[in-house]
């Protein structure tokens, strides 16, 4: 929190700057609105995910959080793995998305790897998918690095869908015909 000292030499008590006050309020609000499912996540010594991108064949087990902080190298590795497989474009993914996967896996108890059907989508790829099929949003959260289409090995997709919904942490969609679950860190909604 930013502390600004008054310039009057007679006053030595630090006062909170407007920016520091607003930042503190924002942080407090974030804690208050955080879904209860995430309340215990900070107790873990580290957070890791096993990922398998079905279109590129790449697999990785990545520790993305340890000792109270997100790990830059781990996040970069996941960002690379979740790149747009059609264009090769890479985007910074929302780390809360990884926390959501971590919590879903803990809730279900399946220790398999997450199969990635779709991670980041470039605007070009999103336009192409939108033109060729229904149900692709014009401003998809995939383009903002805030959405994934997934399966979890060893877990039924309906069970995966229920677990993701129970977190109340973003959008969750079930696509039974295509055999995947959509998760995102946007507003809470289900389909």
XYZ file of C-alpha atoms in Angstrom:
191
model
C 0.000 0.000 0.000
C 1.505 3.374 -0.972
C 2.164 5.752 1.904
C 2.723 9.430 1.207
C 4.406 11.669 3.767
C 3.063 15.157 4.238
C 5.479 17.883 3.239
C 4.967 19.980 6.390
C 8.105 19.337 8.488
C 6.062 19.612 11.687
C 3.922 16.652 10.669
C 5.796 13.373 10.591
C 2.795 11.011 10.632
C 2.542 9.233 7.271
C -0.826 9.523 5.570
C -2.316 7.203 3.058
C -2.328 8.482 -0.510
C -5.561 8.349 -2.510
C -4.030 5.730 -4.829
C -2.905 3.629 -1.851
C -6.336 3.855 -0.241
C -8.105 2.826 -3.461
C -5.644 -0.022 -4.007
C -6.240 -1.293 -0.484
C -10.000 -1.121 -0.990
C -9.712 -3.051 -4.259
C -7.632 -5.781 -2.609
C -10.077 -6.075 0.296
C -13.012 -6.269 -2.104
C -11.312 -9.011 -4.122
C -10.910 -11.094 -0.969
C -14.537 -10.552 0.014
C -15.974 -11.553 -3.368
C -13.627 -14.513 -3.888
C -15.698 -17.690 -4.166
C -15.654 -19.707 -0.961
C -14.270 -22.665 -2.928
C -10.992 -20.759 -3.283
C -10.725 -19.917 0.416
C -8.494 -22.897 1.225
C -6.349 -22.801 -1.888
C -3.550 -20.811 -0.209
C -2.865 -23.648 2.225
C -1.195 -25.722 -0.481
C 2.617 -25.528 -0.515
C 2.555 -25.513 -4.306
C 0.074 -25.743 -7.146
C 0.809 -27.827 -10.209
C -1.158 -29.014 -13.227
C -0.617 -31.840 -15.701
C -1.669 -30.664 -19.160
C -1.942 -32.407 -22.524
C -2.780 -30.270 -25.557
C -4.670 -32.623 -27.855
C -3.935 -30.654 -31.049
C -0.171 -30.276 -30.606
C 0.458 -33.481 -28.638
C 2.476 -31.508 -26.063
C 2.376 -32.650 -22.455
C 3.688 -30.938 -19.377
C 3.395 -31.080 -15.618
C 3.897 -27.518 -14.478
C 4.235 -26.024 -11.024
C 2.816 -22.548 -11.484
C 2.563 -21.389 -7.860
C 4.827 -21.958 -4.844
C 5.834 -20.245 -1.616
C 2.928 -17.820 -1.777
C 3.399 -16.552 -5.342
C 2.803 -17.382 -8.982
C 5.971 -18.600 -10.693
C 6.890 -16.631 -13.808
C 8.576 -19.591 -15.530
C 5.644 -21.892 -14.783
C 3.128 -19.355 -16.103
C 5.197 -18.840 -19.248
C 5.370 -22.581 -19.849
C 1.595 -22.896 -19.514
C 1.033 -19.840 -21.750
C 3.167 -21.493 -24.426
C 1.367 -24.822 -24.142
C -2.045 -23.094 -24.354
C -1.123 -21.046 -27.429
C -3.396 -20.907 -30.488
C -2.414 -24.163 -32.212
C -3.629 -22.866 -35.581
C -1.577 -19.646 -35.705
C 1.103 -20.207 -33.065
C 0.074 -16.946 -31.359
C 0.652 -16.883 -27.638
C -1.179 -14.788 -25.031
C -0.878 -14.257 -21.302
C -3.464 -16.532 -19.707
C -5.342 -15.564 -16.541
C -3.647 -17.369 -13.600
C -7.037 -17.637 -11.880
C -7.971 -20.041 -14.666
C -5.199 -22.360 -13.471
C -6.412 -21.998 -9.885
C -9.881 -22.961 -11.095
C -8.484 -26.142 -12.706
C -6.467 -26.893 -9.581
C -9.576 -26.550 -7.380
C -11.768 -28.616 -9.730
C -9.229 -31.415 -9.679
C -8.965 -31.296 -5.888
C -12.747 -31.352 -5.559
C -13.188 -34.361 -7.868
C -10.145 -36.290 -6.697
C -9.094 -37.319 -10.236
C -5.321 -37.042 -10.566
C -5.217 -37.392 -14.347
C -4.056 -34.757 -16.768
C -6.219 -32.041 -18.226
C -6.798 -32.516 -21.939
C -6.808 -29.139 -23.646
C -9.156 -28.852 -26.603
C -8.930 -25.075 -26.864
C -6.859 -22.563 -24.944
C -5.949 -19.146 -26.283
C -7.651 -18.218 -29.552
C -6.338 -15.455 -31.760
C -8.951 -13.094 -33.264
C -8.253 -14.717 -36.653
C -8.964 -18.212 -35.322
C -12.037 -17.041 -33.438
C -13.442 -15.445 -36.651
C -12.803 -18.644 -38.590
C -14.506 -20.814 -35.944
C -17.405 -18.379 -35.686
C -17.923 -18.473 -39.469
C -17.785 -22.286 -39.598
C -19.897 -23.245 -36.580
C -22.538 -21.961 -34.214
C -21.975 -21.205 -30.577
C -18.680 -19.315 -30.902
C -18.915 -15.903 -29.248
C -17.793 -12.871 -31.224
C -15.832 -11.616 -28.180
C -14.873 -15.023 -26.810
C -13.006 -15.067 -23.505
C -10.601 -17.472 -25.233
C -9.244 -14.364 -27.017
C -8.496 -12.741 -23.640
C -6.726 -15.782 -22.186
C -9.606 -16.322 -19.759
C -11.186 -19.538 -21.087
C -10.358 -23.184 -21.729
C -12.183 -26.118 -23.270
C -11.098 -29.221 -21.344
C -11.504 -32.822 -20.336
C -9.927 -34.480 -17.309
C -8.599 -37.988 -17.851
C -10.283 -40.515 -15.577
C -13.263 -38.225 -15.025
C -16.686 -38.150 -16.683
C -17.362 -34.749 -18.296
C -20.693 -34.429 -16.451
C -18.831 -34.864 -13.152
C -16.244 -32.317 -14.342
C -19.053 -29.904 -15.271
C -20.738 -30.282 -11.853
C -17.464 -29.734 -10.000
C -16.611 -26.614 -12.013
C -20.116 -25.211 -11.452
C -19.877 -25.856 -7.710
C -16.942 -23.422 -7.473
C -19.115 -20.497 -8.674
C -15.956 -18.943 -10.088
C -16.884 -18.120 -13.696
C -18.617 -19.501 -16.746
C -19.042 -23.251 -17.148
C -20.535 -24.959 -20.191
C -21.151 -28.629 -20.952
C -20.713 -29.806 -24.547
C -21.716 -33.463 -24.473
C -21.670 -33.982 -28.258
C -18.106 -32.652 -28.513
C -17.133 -34.251 -25.180
C -15.668 -31.259 -23.345
C -16.350 -28.685 -20.659
C -15.787 -24.966 -21.141
C -14.479 -23.038 -18.110
C -13.692 -19.343 -17.890
C -12.979 -16.613 -15.372
C -15.712 -14.295 -16.620
C -18.990 -13.680 -14.829
C -20.684 -16.657 -13.189
C -23.049 -18.392 -15.641
C -23.836 -21.962 -16.664
C -25.014 -23.793 -19.755
